[in-house]
Amino acid sequence: MTRRFGACLATLALLLAIQAPLIEAQSLQTGPAPVVESIEFEGLETLAEDTVLYYLGLEEGVRLDSAELDRNIKRLWDRELIDDIEVESEPIGEDRVRLIVRIEERPVIRSLEFQGLKKLARTAIEERMDEERIDLREGLPLGRGDLQRLQSELETMYREKGFRFARVRYELEEVSPGERRIVFRVDEGDKVKIEDVEFEGNTVFSDYRLKWALRKTRPTGPISRILKRDVYNP
């Protein structure tokens, strides 16, 4: 019997789908729960075996409580120390089992770097990260979702400055088995300038009056270029 809990199992529906076979198996069990004969670990790099045993509530020589193990797996996942966990149970004789715990640890952020920044200050990025609660800080566990959120936020910040074709990608570089360096590489591209502004359907106000009202949206020209009003900003 195998229990697996990873990033793809974060939704309630999938959790229920995993729990259902376990509940059914327990209902069919007629005798006492098996005794844990031994516990083996695979994939541990920085976490100690005793630490994982503590969180999972497992102990050799004690009967296996499947329901409690499932709850403890969820608690360990909530601590953001791991990216995936699988607990496999192998029968040994009639009432004993060997447990194999496979863990993919969540690495810690060693550093966060940006390459290619010219029109965007790092302080502005850090302020936006605080506003959006993107937790990518040195010394914290690496959240994959935060990587994608920051990538999207950086492209949004460039669009706000008129760089409609800016592209951002990130890479994870291994510093040590449990540490990663995050590098965001930015291709800013060019600003999109306004060639012309046209109006259709206006009968009350003239084109000239409407263009005058668009004080910060002007076709490119010597004055609008100096005032930076010819940059397309939706």
Coordinates of C-alpha atoms in Angstrom, one line a residue:
M1 CA 0.0 0.0 0.0
T2 CA 1.4 3.4 -1.0
R3 CA 0.5 6.9 0.3
R4 CA 1.7 9.8 -1.8
F5 CA 1.4 13.5 -1.1
G6 CA 2.9 16.2 -3.4
A7 CA 2.3 19.6 -5.0
C8 CA -0.2 18.1 -7.4
L9 CA -2.3 16.9 -4.5
A10 CA -3.0 20.3 -3.0
T11 CA -6.7 20.4 -3.9
L12 CA -9.3 19.0 -1.7
A13 CA -10.8 16.9 -4.5
L14 CA -7.6 15.0 -5.1
L15 CA -7.0 14.5 -1.4
L16 CA -10.4 12.9 -1.1
A17 CA -9.7 10.8 -4.1
I18 CA -6.6 9.5 -2.4
Q19 CA -8.2 9.0 1.0
A20 CA -11.2 7.0 -0.4
P21 CA -9.2 3.8 -1.2
L22 CA -7.5 3.9 2.2
I23 CA -10.8 4.2 4.0
E24 CA -12.2 1.4 2.0
A25 CA -9.2 -0.8 2.7
Q26 CA -9.5 -0.1 6.4
S27 CA -13.2 -1.0 6.4
L28 CA -12.4 -4.4 4.9
Q29 CA -9.7 -5.1 7.5
T30 CA -10.9 -7.7 10.0
G31 CA -7.9 -8.2 12.3
P32 CA -5.7 -5.7 14.2
A33 CA -3.5 -3.3 12.3
P34 CA 0.0 -4.6 11.3
V35 CA 3.1 -3.9 13.4
V36 CA 5.8 -1.7 11.8
E37 CA 8.8 -4.0 11.6
S38 CA 11.2 -1.5 10.1
I39 CA 11.3 2.0 8.5
E40 CA 13.5 2.9 5.6
F41 CA 14.1 6.3 4.0
E42 CA 14.9 7.4 0.5
G43 CA 15.7 10.9 -0.7
L44 CA 16.7 12.6 2.5
E45 CA 19.4 15.2 2.2
T46 CA 19.1 17.8 4.9
L47 CA 16.2 16.5 7.0
A48 CA 17.1 14.1 9.8
E49 CA 15.4 10.7 9.9
D50 CA 14.3 11.4 13.5
T51 CA 12.7 14.7 12.4
V52 CA 10.6 13.0 9.8
L53 CA 9.7 10.1 12.2
Y54 CA 8.5 12.8 14.7
Y55 CA 6.3 14.5 12.2
L56 CA 4.9 11.3 10.8
G57 CA 4.3 9.8 14.2
L58 CA 6.0 6.5 13.2
E59 CA 7.9 4.1 15.4
E60 CA 9.2 0.6 14.9
G61 CA 7.4 -2.1 16.9
V62 CA 4.1 -0.1 17.1
R63 CA 1.0 -1.0 15.2
L64 CA 0.4 1.2 12.1
D65 CA -2.5 3.6 12.4
S66 CA -3.2 4.4 8.7
A67 CA -5.7 7.2 9.4
E68 CA -3.2 9.0 11.8
L69 CA -0.4 8.5 9.3
D70 CA -2.5 10.3 6.6
R71 CA -3.2 13.2 8.9
N72 CA 0.5 13.5 9.9
I73 CA 1.5 13.5 6.2
K74 CA -0.8 16.4 5.7
R75 CA 0.7 18.2 8.7
L76 CA 4.3 17.6 7.4
W77 CA 3.3 19.0 4.0
D78 CA 1.8 22.1 5.6
R79 CA 5.2 22.9 7.2
E80 CA 6.6 23.5 3.6
L81 CA 9.6 21.3 4.2
I82 CA 9.0 18.9 1.4
D83 CA 7.8 18.9 -2.3
D84 CA 6.6 15.3 -2.3
I85 CA 6.3 12.3 0.0
E86 CA 5.4 8.7 -0.6
V87 CA 5.0 6.0 2.1
E88 CA 5.0 2.5 0.8
S89 CA 4.0 -0.5 3.0
E90 CA 5.4 -4.0 2.3
P91 CA 3.9 -7.0 4.2
I92 CA 6.3 -9.1 6.2
G93 CA 4.5 -12.2 7.4
E94 CA 1.0 -12.1 8.5
D95 CA 0.9 -9.0 10.8
R96 CA 4.1 -7.1 10.2
V97 CA 5.1 -4.5 7.5
R98 CA 8.1 -2.7 6.3
L99 CA 7.6 1.0 5.6
I100 CA 9.6 2.8 2.9
V101 CA 9.4 6.6 3.1
R102 CA 10.4 8.4 -0.1
I103 CA 10.8 12.2 0.3
E104 CA 11.6 15.0 -2.1
E105 CA 12.8 17.8 0.1
R106 CA 12.0 21.4 -0.6
P107 CA 15.3 23.3 -1.2
V108 CA 16.2 26.5 0.6
I109 CA 16.8 29.7 -1.3
R110 CA 20.5 30.6 -1.2
S111 CA 20.2 33.8 -3.2
L112 CA 17.8 35.6 -5.6
E113 CA 19.4 37.3 -8.6
F114 CA 18.2 39.4 -11.5
Q115 CA 20.0 39.7 -14.8
G116 CA 19.2 42.1 -17.6
L117 CA 17.5 44.8 -15.5
K118 CA 17.9 48.3 -17.0
K119 CA 14.6 50.0 -16.7
L120 CA 13.5 48.4 -13.5
A121 CA 15.1 48.9 -10.1
R122 CA 15.5 46.0 -7.7
T123 CA 14.0 48.1 -4.9
A124 CA 10.8 48.5 -7.0
I125 CA 10.7 44.7 -7.5
E126 CA 11.1 44.1 -3.7
E127 CA 8.3 46.5 -3.0
R128 CA 6.0 44.7 -5.5
M129 CA 6.9 41.4 -3.9
D130 CA 5.9 42.7 -0.5
E131 CA 2.6 44.1 -1.9
E132 CA 1.8 40.8 -3.6
R133 CA 3.1 38.7 -0.7
I134 CA 5.6 36.8 -2.9
D135 CA 7.8 34.9 -0.4
L136 CA 11.1 34.4 -2.3
R137 CA 13.7 35.3 0.3
E138 CA 17.1 34.0 1.2
G139 CA 17.0 31.3 3.8
L140 CA 13.3 30.5 3.2
P141 CA 12.0 27.2 1.6
L142 CA 11.5 27.5 -2.2
G143 CA 7.9 27.8 -3.3
R144 CA 7.4 26.9 -6.9
G145 CA 4.2 28.9 -7.1
D146 CA 6.0 32.0 -6.0
L147 CA 8.5 31.6 -8.8
Q148 CA 5.7 31.7 -11.4
R149 CA 4.0 34.6 -9.7
L150 CA 7.1 36.7 -9.6
Q151 CA 7.8 35.9 -13.3
S152 CA 4.3 37.1 -14.2
E153 CA 4.6 40.2 -11.9
L154 CA 7.9 41.2 -13.5
E155 CA 6.4 41.1 -17.0
T156 CA 3.4 43.2 -15.7
M157 CA 5.8 45.8 -14.3
Y158 CA 7.5 46.1 -17.6
R159 CA 4.2 46.4 -19.5
E160 CA 3.3 49.3 -17.1
K161 CA 6.5 51.1 -18.3
G162 CA 5.7 50.6 -22.0
F163 CA 7.8 47.5 -22.6
R164 CA 5.1 45.4 -24.1
F165 CA 7.4 42.7 -25.4
A166 CA 9.5 42.2 -22.3
R167 CA 10.1 38.5 -21.5
V168 CA 11.2 37.0 -18.2
R169 CA 12.4 33.5 -17.4
Y170 CA 14.0 31.9 -14.3
E171 CA 16.5 29.2 -13.6
L172 CA 17.3 27.2 -10.5
E173 CA 21.0 26.6 -9.9
E174 CA 22.1 24.0 -7.4
V175 CA 24.4 25.4 -4.8
S176 CA 24.3 22.3 -2.5
P177 CA 21.9 19.3 -2.2
G178 CA 19.5 21.4 -0.2
E179 CA 20.1 24.9 -1.5
R180 CA 19.2 26.6 -4.8
R181 CA 20.2 29.9 -6.4
I182 CA 17.3 31.6 -8.3
V183 CA 18.3 33.6 -11.3
F184 CA 15.7 35.7 -13.2
R185 CA 16.8 36.6 -16.7
V186 CA 15.1 39.6 -18.3
D187 CA 14.9 40.5 -22.0
E188 CA 13.4 44.0 -21.8
G189 CA 12.8 44.5 -25.5
D190 CA 11.8 47.9 -26.8
K191 CA 9.1 50.3 -25.8
V192 CA 6.0 50.4 -27.9
K193 CA 5.4 54.0 -29.2
I194 CA 2.1 55.5 -30.3
E195 CA 2.2 56.2 -34.0
D196 CA -1.2 57.8 -34.2
V197 CA -4.5 58.2 -32.4
E198 CA -7.8 57.9 -34.3
F199 CA -11.4 58.2 -33.2
E200 CA -14.5 56.7 -34.8
G201 CA -18.1 57.5 -34.1
N202 CA -17.6 60.8 -32.3
T203 CA -20.2 63.5 -33.3
V204 CA -20.4 65.8 -30.3
F205 CA -16.7 66.3 -29.8
S206 CA -14.1 66.8 -32.5
D207 CA -11.0 64.6 -32.9
Y208 CA -8.9 67.6 -31.9
R209 CA -10.9 68.0 -28.6
L210 CA -10.6 64.3 -27.8
K211 CA -6.9 64.2 -28.5
W212 CA -6.4 67.2 -26.3
A213 CA -8.1 65.4 -23.4
L214 CA -5.6 62.5 -23.8
R215 CA -2.9 64.4 -22.1
K216 CA -0.7 61.4 -21.4
T217 CA -1.4 59.5 -24.6
R218 CA 0.0 61.3 -27.6
P219 CA 1.4 60.2 -31.0
T220 CA 5.2 60.1 -31.0
G221 CA 6.9 63.4 -31.8
P222 CA 9.7 65.7 -30.5
I223 CA 7.6 67.0 -27.5
S224 CA 5.7 63.9 -26.6
R225 CA 9.0 61.9 -26.8
I226 CA 10.7 64.3 -24.3
L227 CA 7.7 64.2 -22.0
K228 CA 7.4 60.4 -22.4
R229 CA 3.8 60.6 -23.4
D230 CA 4.1 58.6 -26.6
V231 CA 4.7 55.3 -24.8
Y232 CA 1.8 52.9 -25.1
N233 CA 0.3 52.2 -21.7
P234 CA -3.1 50.5 -21.7

